[in-house]
């Protein structure tokens, strides 16, 4: 903001078009010139940059333009009286501002930009003939010019731009900060990247802080010789980590609720607004409208049609889940068992390490193919919302990766019962997976960017445009950003962003350390160190390696919470089985006191897992109190307005208000 309180205009959106090969005879009907003209008519600030390879159009919007767009989109924002109301530019002072002082969040601003730049509609009654580089383009009446140019391949990309000042501040205060790594500037992250990324880093920071307890306990269990009490220490360790995990996720729900309350975010409102603005409407709603139009007002037929439509959607999802499960059993399972058998037969540790590295590299490729097939299947599901489809993708892809990650470990635990080999396998898998993920996340985007930059410079030098020295350099930052990779999921870019891969990595790591905790208690130390590296690597990745991500309005970790809960339940079963095998080494399976105690402990832990959530509320008391206060204020304001409308006179309203004040004073006395 300026010194006088007005918000500065920054360039936040970039539009990429090809460079023209020759000058046009008539620039009036050149499609790029017309597009720029339309942007300026909307009040957008425009700057054009001619890069080495492409032409770039940078767009910024004054707050007044964004405000008019927000009003047209009917964006709902919190007000000073505690109510969430549709935004009105005329009453702008009634709406709360963001933590950084701006009127709109980054997600809201992006929605407004999307509405503005794709709202370049041909409002004339006839088509308009445009040209580009000698090619004729017909802009149909009532159609968006930007959509048309994208379909013609003229607009290559529309992407958010980094704000250099804010980016450098985040680099200093967050990505390059070495002290107190888990203390992150969440408000600044939210203001710059949006709520979904802020929630992810809040979760990662809290998870890293909490994991120090099982990491310290695991070191003690592994490195202190308890002698004959070792069989007693491991059950205590299992009970401790299960209680730790259950408590962590219950307190995470409280942390998430507190974060949303502090940032004044209504989760249901924000996700529905994003779906409406970005064209992600409910597919079920469109079909419902079609059913209503076809069947009219016949309630019996309409009910029957909706039921048929609903059950058909269930059958489609069941079919897709069956396909994924059968593919795991028939295609992936034999490959996994073959690897596990070879690992058990081979005696050389070096050869085993090499086999694990090759296996992880190959299976990652095949699993991604399975994930892409799952994404295609989801497109044919009848889903209630885009969020539901994204959750369906999470479950299916995690099922593939669950089999790929753990089947070899299960094989050693179930068949061989060799704790030493199992520990060695866990160490190799965790080290190789961590190295592989970091290389894939950080090195590959950098190599791609370097190659694109080298290729662009080389092509320009070959064209003889490098001047007398023959040296060509990128003069604009927007062109460098354009060459960077997009922060998107490796499986389905339409449904998920890059956080999909980050959460998948966290979930697989959590499953590895939890399900085999009794075999390798020190695994929590590997996880703690890996998370510290992951926080800084992810921060650098977002600020340096990738384009600025498109903001998403997800306010929780979504389906990943259910996956973490599933892994806790699995860890109770697997660790109990490990303790049984450790106790019953001869394989006689006699119900002796120790074995019976382990089986009873398993059932008790399962009861604790499902019962603890009812003991600790999912929201802090102050969040519930604020919500009730806002509801009370909203009811009071609505009743005042309703009474004023019904009474039709100020006198009656004044009498009613006086009676209410008298009643309140009596209640206070």
XYZ file of C-alpha atoms in Angstrom:
669
model
C 0.000 0.000 0.000
C 1.058 3.588 -0.570
C 1.710 6.110 2.198
C -1.799 7.545 1.677
C -3.417 4.124 2.150
C -4.114 3.376 -1.512
C -3.080 0.010 -2.885
C -0.302 -0.032 -5.461
C -0.897 -1.678 -8.831
C 1.412 -4.617 -9.509
C 1.642 -6.762 -12.600
C 0.236 -10.121 -11.490
C -0.778 -11.913 -14.710
C 1.254 -12.705 -17.823
C -0.168 -13.546 -21.256
C 2.173 -15.159 -23.796
C 1.735 -14.737 -27.574
C 4.133 -15.597 -30.430
C 6.407 -13.002 -31.951
C 5.245 -11.845 -35.376
C 7.362 -12.672 -38.390
C 6.531 -9.527 -40.327
C 4.774 -6.204 -39.949
C 1.055 -6.168 -40.561
C -0.530 -3.934 -43.127
C -3.566 -3.208 -40.950
C -2.936 -3.351 -37.211
C -6.504 -2.300 -36.409
C -7.733 -5.855 -36.861
C -4.659 -7.613 -35.544
C -5.972 -10.007 -32.889
C -3.211 -9.246 -30.368
C -3.771 -5.504 -30.729
C -7.500 -6.022 -30.297
C -6.876 -8.172 -27.210
C -4.658 -5.501 -25.654
C -7.298 -2.911 -26.525
C -9.965 -4.964 -24.754
C -7.778 -5.301 -21.671
C -7.268 -1.554 -21.509
C -10.991 -0.884 -21.947
C -11.608 -2.968 -18.837
C -9.289 -0.705 -16.860
C -6.358 -3.101 -16.676
C -2.816 -1.774 -16.622
C -0.930 -3.239 -19.601
C 2.771 -3.519 -20.365
C 4.105 -5.288 -23.465
C 7.539 -6.880 -23.554
C 9.248 -8.359 -26.609
C 11.334 -11.308 -25.476
C 13.794 -13.476 -27.344
C 11.254 -16.144 -28.194
C 7.786 -14.759 -27.451
C 5.901 -11.563 -26.773
C 4.596 -11.023 -23.248
C 1.628 -8.973 -22.052
C 1.811 -8.114 -18.347
C -1.473 -7.229 -16.656
C -2.234 -5.410 -13.430
C -5.526 -4.147 -12.041
C -6.330 -1.184 -9.781
C -8.351 -2.089 -6.713
C -11.416 -0.355 -8.184
C -11.376 -2.664 -11.215
C -10.938 -5.721 -9.019
C -13.751 -4.478 -6.787
C -16.176 -4.162 -9.701
C -15.230 -7.644 -10.873
C -15.698 -9.058 -7.359
C -19.147 -7.496 -7.199
C -20.068 -9.027 -10.572
C -18.826 -12.422 -9.367
C -20.829 -12.036 -6.141
C -17.770 -12.930 -4.079
C -18.664 -13.376 -0.426
C -16.357 -11.690 2.080
C -16.377 -11.307 5.882
C -17.555 -7.999 7.297
C -16.831 -6.120 10.500
C -20.119 -7.296 12.045
C -19.181 -10.966 11.683
C -21.375 -11.779 8.681
C -20.178 -13.047 5.307
C -21.872 -10.882 2.664
C -21.663 -10.490 -1.082
C -19.089 -7.862 -1.923
C -20.297 -4.423 -2.982
C -17.841 -1.785 -4.103
C -20.079 1.006 -2.838
C -19.797 -0.401 0.709
C -16.133 -1.351 0.549
C -15.353 -0.027 4.038
C -17.667 -2.595 5.613
C -15.478 -5.539 4.541
C -12.455 -6.806 6.457
C -8.992 -6.553 4.948
C -6.320 -9.222 4.587
C -3.370 -9.701 6.997
C -1.128 -7.734 4.604
C -3.606 -4.829 4.472
C -4.948 -5.511 0.972
C -8.660 -5.656 0.272
C -8.641 -8.984 -1.578
C -6.728 -12.188 -0.978
C -4.531 -13.614 -3.717
C -7.154 -16.241 -4.501
C -9.871 -13.584 -4.805
C -7.660 -11.382 -6.972
C -6.901 -14.290 -9.295
C -10.615 -15.053 -9.606
C -11.235 -11.416 -10.543
C -8.409 -11.454 -13.096
C -9.799 -14.670 -14.574
C -13.223 -13.080 -14.864
C -11.836 -9.934 -16.466
C -9.424 -11.353 -19.023
C -11.773 -14.122 -20.139
C -14.644 -11.643 -20.193
C -13.425 -10.066 -23.435
C -16.711 -10.856 -25.208
C -17.702 -9.842 -28.717
C -20.792 -7.850 -27.809
C -21.692 -6.948 -31.369
C -24.389 -8.878 -33.216
C -22.059 -10.003 -35.991
C -18.745 -11.830 -36.223
C -15.507 -9.857 -36.397
C -12.701 -10.884 -38.757
C -9.250 -10.582 -37.191
C -5.766 -11.403 -38.441
C -2.538 -12.664 -36.971
C 0.674 -13.041 -38.940
C -1.265 -13.320 -42.178
C -3.808 -15.770 -40.762
C -7.505 -14.870 -40.616
C -9.422 -15.525 -37.393
C -13.151 -15.184 -36.906
C -14.251 -13.819 -33.541
C -17.831 -15.042 -33.152
C -20.500 -12.886 -31.564
C -20.938 -13.563 -27.851
C -17.659 -15.501 -27.589
C -14.567 -14.778 -25.479
C -11.606 -13.472 -27.488
C -9.043 -15.000 -25.147
C -10.678 -18.435 -25.361
C -10.703 -18.117 -29.137
C -7.029 -17.180 -29.316
C -6.121 -20.043 -26.987
C -7.953 -22.523 -29.202
C -6.119 -21.117 -32.230
C -2.743 -21.466 -30.488
C -2.070 -17.718 -30.555
C -2.264 -17.248 -26.791
C 0.193 -19.866 -25.595
C -0.170 -19.454 -21.868
C -1.754 -17.348 -19.141
C 0.083 -17.580 -15.820
C 0.481 -15.668 -12.530
C 3.589 -13.523 -12.134
C 5.869 -13.394 -9.119
C 6.010 -10.161 -7.130
C 9.756 -9.614 -6.805
C 9.598 -7.569 -3.616
C 7.388 -10.074 -1.769
C 9.310 -13.015 -3.205
C 12.646 -11.717 -1.922
C 11.155 -10.975 1.493
C 9.890 -14.553 1.707
C 13.291 -15.866 0.652
C 14.942 -13.999 3.525
C 12.321 -14.647 6.199
C 11.408 -18.199 5.223
C 13.267 -20.223 2.586
C 16.811 -19.156 3.557
C 16.143 -18.877 7.284
C 18.313 -21.393 9.154
C 17.259 -20.738 12.752
C 13.956 -22.056 14.103
C 13.040 -23.839 10.886
C 9.564 -24.858 12.024
C 8.524 -21.248 12.758
C 7.181 -20.087 9.411
C 5.546 -16.784 8.344
C 2.168 -18.386 7.612
C 0.372 -15.053 7.141
C 2.872 -13.983 4.466
C 2.657 -17.405 2.805
C -1.133 -17.123 2.744
C -1.024 -13.608 1.307
C 1.392 -14.620 -1.455
C 0.393 -18.193 -2.362
C -3.146 -18.635 -1.062
C -4.819 -20.679 1.626
C -4.104 -24.203 0.318
C -0.327 -23.785 0.356
C -0.514 -21.986 3.708
C -2.436 -24.952 5.167
C 0.150 -27.387 3.774
C 3.109 -25.588 5.368
C 1.205 -25.182 8.632
C 0.635 -28.943 8.646
C 4.250 -29.699 7.720
C 5.613 -27.393 10.421
C 3.355 -28.830 13.115
C 4.116 -32.409 12.021
C 7.862 -31.736 12.181
C 7.617 -30.257 15.687
C 5.487 -33.096 16.989
C 7.669 -35.840 15.507
C 10.573 -34.919 17.805
C 8.952 -36.930 20.636
C 8.782 -40.331 18.844
C 12.195 -39.611 17.279
C 13.799 -39.167 20.720
C 11.912 -42.162 22.146
C 12.912 -44.284 19.129
C 16.592 -43.473 19.633
C 16.351 -44.526 23.257
C 14.632 -47.810 22.358
C 17.185 -48.596 19.625
C 20.397 -47.595 21.375
C 19.753 -48.458 25.026
C 20.140 -52.118 25.958
C 17.184 -53.045 28.141
C 18.162 -56.717 28.280
C 15.284 -58.977 29.239
C 12.902 -56.009 29.304
C 13.245 -55.446 25.545
C 10.010 -57.336 24.848
C 8.270 -55.005 27.300
C 9.810 -51.800 25.926
C 8.572 -52.367 22.342
C 4.878 -52.645 23.337
C 5.260 -49.467 25.389
C 6.828 -47.758 22.379
C 3.949 -48.932 20.162
C 1.328 -47.611 22.575
C 3.202 -44.299 22.787
C 3.452 -43.696 19.035
C -0.175 -44.662 18.419
C -1.324 -42.237 21.108
C 1.042 -39.643 19.647
C -0.371 -40.076 16.147
C -4.006 -39.982 17.271
C -3.392 -36.873 19.380
C -1.437 -35.166 16.629
C -4.215 -35.414 14.051
C -6.877 -34.419 16.551
C -4.889 -31.351 17.531
C -4.183 -30.684 13.844
C -7.925 -30.330 13.273
C -7.965 -27.730 16.048
C -4.951 -25.967 14.521
C -6.591 -25.941 11.101
C -9.823 -24.505 12.500
C -7.882 -21.833 14.404
C -5.903 -20.893 11.290
C -9.050 -20.428 9.209
C -10.701 -18.405 11.960
C -7.646 -16.175 12.348
C -7.503 -15.546 8.590
C -11.272 -14.926 8.467
C -11.857 -17.741 5.957
C -15.142 -19.568 5.537
C -14.222 -22.951 4.066
C -17.585 -23.682 2.417
C -17.817 -20.223 0.853
C -14.251 -20.151 -0.512
C -14.399 -23.547 -2.240
C -17.797 -22.869 -3.798
C -16.608 -19.493 -5.102
C -13.525 -21.026 -6.717
C -15.622 -23.710 -8.407
C -18.075 -21.164 -9.745
C -15.497 -18.682 -11.014
C -13.008 -21.086 -12.579
C -15.683 -23.076 -14.374
C -15.595 -26.098 -12.044
C -19.356 -26.368 -11.537
C -20.941 -29.477 -10.201
C -21.398 -31.986 -12.964
C -24.308 -33.440 -11.040
C -25.993 -30.044 -11.037
C -25.827 -29.741 -14.812
C -27.299 -33.218 -15.230
C -29.957 -32.441 -12.652
C -30.988 -29.370 -14.603
C -31.239 -31.491 -17.736
C -33.404 -34.048 -15.941
C -35.677 -31.329 -14.622
C -36.141 -29.807 -18.074
C -36.884 -33.161 -19.715
C -39.297 -34.496 -17.094
C -41.016 -31.258 -16.192
C -43.026 -31.270 -12.964
C -43.868 -34.974 -12.722
C -42.526 -35.668 -9.223
C -42.714 -39.458 -9.440
C -40.780 -39.642 -12.702
C -38.338 -36.999 -11.498
C -37.645 -38.931 -8.282
C -37.135 -42.149 -10.246
C -34.779 -40.423 -12.669
C -32.701 -38.918 -9.860
C -32.429 -42.283 -8.114
C -31.358 -43.949 -11.344
C -28.857 -41.186 -11.961
C -27.483 -41.492 -8.397
C -27.053 -45.273 -8.498
C -25.505 -45.123 -11.947
C -22.860 -42.818 -10.468
C -22.185 -45.301 -7.669
C -21.830 -48.127 -10.193
C -19.362 -46.069 -12.250
C -17.220 -45.420 -9.186
C -17.426 -49.087 -8.175
C -16.340 -50.104 -11.683
C -13.358 -47.746 -11.603
C -12.302 -48.898 -8.133
C -12.553 -52.524 -9.274
C -10.353 -51.820 -12.299
C -7.702 -50.182 -10.100
C -7.756 -53.042 -7.561
C -7.543 -55.743 -10.235
C -4.674 -53.922 -11.952
C -2.824 -53.849 -8.629
C -3.394 -57.552 -8.030
C -2.740 -58.819 -11.566
C -0.021 -56.471 -12.804
C 1.745 -54.802 -9.899
C 1.664 -57.505 -7.230
C 3.763 -60.107 -9.157
C 6.385 -57.460 -9.937
C 6.520 -56.432 -6.262
C 6.820 -60.028 -5.020
C 9.562 -60.751 -7.558
C 11.596 -57.834 -6.211
C 11.018 -58.913 -2.603
C 12.091 -62.496 -3.371
C 15.265 -61.377 -5.160
C 16.103 -59.087 -2.256
C 15.787 -62.013 0.164
C 17.909 -64.360 -1.988
C 20.751 -61.900 -2.684
C 23.310 -61.746 0.135
C 25.478 -58.807 -0.967
C 24.410 -55.514 0.633
C 25.776 -53.492 -2.294
C 23.802 -55.527 -4.826
C 20.707 -55.199 -2.652
C 21.139 -51.426 -2.526
C 21.501 -51.288 -6.308
C 18.467 -53.545 -6.782
C 16.377 -51.275 -4.546
C 17.476 -48.167 -6.468
C 16.595 -49.745 -9.836
C 13.310 -51.041 -8.467
C 12.233 -47.649 -7.097
C 13.130 -45.904 -10.362
C 11.184 -48.399 -12.504
C 8.172 -48.738 -10.257
C 7.761 -44.962 -10.065
C 7.327 -44.890 -13.829
C 4.811 -47.749 -13.907
C 2.874 -46.335 -10.963
C 2.537 -42.969 -12.698
C 1.080 -44.773 -15.706
C -1.466 -46.384 -13.373
C -2.198 -42.990 -11.864
C -2.865 -41.466 -15.286
C -5.241 -44.327 -16.094
C -7.022 -43.655 -12.797
C -7.311 -39.974 -13.721
C -8.915 -40.911 -17.037
C -11.377 -43.216 -15.313
C -12.382 -40.449 -12.920
C -13.419 -38.248 -15.844
C -16.225 -40.716 -16.571
C -17.491 -40.721 -12.991
C -20.596 -38.766 -12.090
C -19.165 -36.699 -9.265
C -20.866 -34.140 -7.087
C -18.048 -31.602 -7.377
C -14.505 -31.039 -8.520
C -13.356 -31.531 -4.937
C -15.030 -34.957 -4.857
C -13.238 -35.980 -8.044
C -9.924 -34.797 -6.611
C -10.506 -36.887 -3.482
C -11.346 -39.896 -5.654
C -8.048 -39.417 -7.481
C -6.181 -39.254 -4.153
C -7.648 -42.552 -2.962
C -6.976 -44.404 -6.218
C -3.426 -43.148 -6.700
C -2.540 -43.750 -3.064
C -3.752 -47.338 -3.444
C -1.263 -47.822 -6.272
C 1.596 -46.240 -4.338
C 0.639 -48.101 -1.157
C 1.173 -51.405 -2.938
C 4.373 -50.192 -4.603
C 5.897 -48.884 -1.372
C 4.978 -51.480 1.225
C 4.435 -54.868 -0.434
C 8.149 -55.732 -0.369
C 8.383 -54.759 3.286
C 5.259 -56.791 4.107
C 6.807 -59.773 2.325
C 9.887 -59.724 4.559
C 7.821 -59.144 7.686
C 5.235 -61.855 6.947
C 7.334 -64.573 5.293
C 10.903 -64.269 6.569
C 10.388 -62.675 10.000
C 13.979 -61.433 9.873
C 14.098 -58.151 11.806
C 17.709 -57.420 10.786
C 16.923 -57.717 7.061
C 13.727 -55.757 7.589
C 15.602 -52.892 9.259
C 18.177 -52.839 6.465
C 15.421 -52.745 3.858
C 13.657 -49.875 5.637
C 16.886 -47.860 5.833
C 17.635 -48.376 2.135
C 14.081 -47.557 1.064
C 13.909 -44.380 3.149
C 17.319 -43.085 2.020
C 16.807 -43.900 -1.666
C 13.245 -42.562 -1.681
C 14.325 -39.309 -0.038
C 17.188 -38.810 -2.501
C 15.042 -39.772 -5.479
C 12.197 -37.435 -4.486
C 14.538 -34.475 -3.939
C 16.207 -35.054 -7.294
C 12.859 -35.341 -9.047
C 11.370 -32.281 -7.320
C 14.314 -29.884 -7.517
C 16.885 -31.031 -10.052
C 14.558 -31.889 -12.943
C 12.741 -28.499 -12.987
C 16.109 -26.724 -12.871
C 17.477 -28.849 -15.712
C 14.353 -28.249 -17.788
C 14.591 -24.505 -17.187
C 18.306 -24.465 -18.057
C 17.689 -26.429 -21.238
C 14.838 -24.150 -22.377
C 16.950 -21.084 -21.646
C 19.952 -22.508 -23.499
C 17.783 -23.511 -26.457
C 16.159 -20.064 -26.706
C 19.509 -18.261 -26.551
C 21.078 -20.608 -29.083
C 18.209 -20.167 -31.549
C 18.441 -16.407 -31.207
C 22.194 -16.418 -31.744
C 21.814 -18.581 -34.834
C 19.366 -16.049 -36.234
C 22.092 -13.398 -35.958
C 20.265 -11.168 -33.494
C 22.839 -11.208 -30.772
C 24.556 -8.012 -31.766
C 28.220 -7.591 -32.592
C 29.432 -9.709 -29.688
C 27.104 -12.572 -30.526
C 26.073 -12.750 -26.870
C 22.326 -12.988 -26.159
C 20.814 -12.558 -22.710
C 17.316 -12.500 -21.284
C 16.463 -8.907 -20.507
C 13.048 -9.445 -18.897
C 12.112 -11.380 -15.790
C 8.726 -12.355 -17.197
C 10.442 -14.372 -19.940
C 12.538 -16.205 -17.358
C 9.384 -17.028 -15.413
C 7.703 -18.287 -18.556
C 10.505 -20.807 -19.112
C 10.092 -22.223 -15.603
C 7.958 -25.310 -14.977
C 4.390 -25.069 -13.713
C 3.710 -26.157 -10.144
C 1.335 -29.009 -10.977
C 0.706 -32.621 -10.028
C 2.565 -35.371 -11.854
C -0.645 -37.373 -12.314
C -3.627 -35.158 -13.183
C -2.953 -31.460 -13.666
C -6.639 -30.636 -14.147
C -7.634 -31.783 -10.667
C -4.564 -31.258 -8.495
C -1.581 -28.942 -8.134
C 1.939 -29.747 -6.980
C 0.813 -30.247 -3.380
C -0.581 -33.616 -4.472
C 2.942 -34.994 -4.868
C 4.118 -33.342 -1.632
C 1.263 -34.826 0.406
C 1.755 -38.215 -1.269
C 5.408 -38.187 -0.228
C 4.469 -37.256 3.358
C 1.790 -39.961 3.565
C 4.103 -42.693 2.253
C 6.813 -41.631 4.692
C 4.311 -41.603 7.569
C 3.148 -45.102 6.679
C 6.705 -46.390 6.503
C 7.704 -45.157 9.966
C 4.399 -46.020 11.647
C 3.609 -49.480 10.254
C 7.079 -50.861 10.999
C 7.911 -48.826 14.092
C 8.629 -51.863 16.276
C 11.125 -53.180 13.736
C 12.983 -49.866 13.347
C 12.139 -47.253 16.037
C 14.903 -44.901 14.836
C 13.013 -44.401 11.551
C 11.328 -41.389 13.168
C 14.745 -39.671 13.269
C 15.092 -40.100 9.496
C 11.613 -38.654 9.070
C 12.323 -35.646 11.314
C 15.523 -34.761 9.444
C 13.821 -35.322 6.100
C 10.968 -32.987 7.051
C 13.376 -30.208 8.020
C 14.993 -30.496 4.598
C 11.592 -30.795 2.921
C 10.302 -27.528 4.388
C 13.194 -25.521 2.996
C 13.305 -27.449 -0.297
C 9.575 -26.891 -0.881
C 9.914 -23.198 -0.038
C 12.805 -22.740 -2.474
C 10.937 -24.764 -5.070
C 7.914 -22.470 -4.905
C 9.884 -19.229 -4.808
C 12.718 -20.010 -7.236
C 12.199 -23.153 -9.316
C 8.569 -22.831 -10.448
C 6.132 -20.277 -11.739
C 3.910 -18.710 -9.134
C 1.212 -21.339 -8.477
C -2.414 -20.768 -9.399
C -4.170 -20.284 -6.010
C -6.642 -22.902 -4.856
C -9.273 -22.470 -2.193
C -8.962 -25.817 -0.360
C -8.976 -24.988 3.335
C -8.121 -28.432 4.757
C -5.821 -31.294 3.778
C -8.924 -33.056 2.463
C -8.754 -36.761 1.643
C -5.208 -36.989 2.942
C -6.548 -36.802 6.511
C -8.523 -40.004 5.921
C -5.418 -41.645 4.471
C -3.343 -40.712 7.513
C -6.078 -42.114 9.764
C -6.083 -45.339 7.721
C -2.311 -45.632 8.139
C -2.640 -45.263 11.920
C -5.105 -48.129 11.963
C -2.814 -50.215 9.762
C 0.143 -49.467 12.030
C -1.717 -50.901 15.025
C -2.304 -54.168 13.154
C 1.166 -54.507 11.588
C 3.110 -53.630 14.728
C 0.982 -55.976 16.807
C 1.786 -58.710 14.281
C 5.502 -57.870 14.498
C 5.397 -58.118 18.277
C 3.596 -61.458 18.063
C 6.254 -62.843 15.725
C 9.000 -61.487 17.921
C 7.444 -63.094 20.977
C 6.502 -66.388 19.293
C 9.771 -67.064 17.469
C 9.130 -70.806 17.260
C 5.863 -70.268 15.391
C 3.763 -72.430 17.758
C 1.100 -69.715 18.191
C 0.251 -70.719 21.755
C -2.032 -68.377 23.645
C 0.400 -67.598 26.422
C 0.182 -64.509 28.669
C 2.552 -62.403 26.558
C 0.867 -63.228 23.250
C -2.587 -62.731 24.724
C -1.518 -59.342 26.140
C -0.369 -58.219 22.681
C -3.679 -59.228 21.096
C -5.617 -57.425 23.842
C -3.379 -54.367 23.401
C -4.212 -54.301 19.678
C -7.949 -54.174 20.359
C -7.489 -51.528 23.055
C -5.450 -49.349 20.705
C -8.109 -49.659 18.006
C -10.734 -48.545 20.515
C -8.528 -45.615 21.534
C -8.026 -44.706 17.883
C -11.773 -44.463 17.224
C -12.756 -43.089 20.612
C -10.181 -40.376 21.228
C -11.683 -38.085 18.592
C -14.772 -37.649 20.781
C -12.728 -36.562 23.786
C -10.871 -33.639 22.178
C -13.063 -31.101 20.306
C -12.067 -30.389 16.714
C -12.342 -26.641 17.302
C -10.809 -24.484 20.046
C -13.264 -22.833 22.418
C -12.471 -19.339 21.124
C -13.286 -20.382 17.539
C -16.673 -21.742 18.599
C -17.308 -18.610 20.672
C -16.466 -16.315 17.743
C -18.699 -18.303 15.423
C -21.625 -18.143 17.840
C -21.042 -14.428 18.295
C -21.096 -13.897 14.536
C -24.274 -15.961 14.206
C -25.950 -13.936 16.956
C -24.935 -10.654 15.320
C -26.159 -11.884 11.952
C -29.534 -12.890 13.388
C -29.866 -9.549 15.142
C -29.068 -7.538 12.008
C -31.424 -9.633 9.875
C -34.247 -9.296 12.410
C -33.741 -5.523 12.522
C -33.869 -5.281 8.758
C -36.885 -7.565 8.563
C -38.775 -5.656 11.235
C -37.980 -2.365 9.534
C -39.328 -3.714 6.240
C -42.488 -5.141 7.812
C -43.310 -2.207 10.088
C -42.908 0.385 7.354
C -42.279 3.139 9.866
C -39.418 4.403 11.930
C -41.656 4.932 14.953
C -42.545 1.292 15.349
C -38.909 0.334 14.907
C -37.819 2.808 17.585
C -40.389 1.423 20.032
C -39.276 -2.141 19.359
C -35.629 -1.200 19.768
C -36.381 0.568 23.091
C -38.232 -2.486 24.394
C -35.341 -4.709 23.386
C -32.815 -2.465 25.164
C -34.949 -2.483 28.306
C -35.192 -6.273 28.179
C -31.407 -6.593 27.790
C -30.759 -4.258 30.750
C -33.096 -6.293 32.956
C -31.364 -9.487 31.919
C -27.983 -7.953 32.831
C -29.228 -6.824 36.250
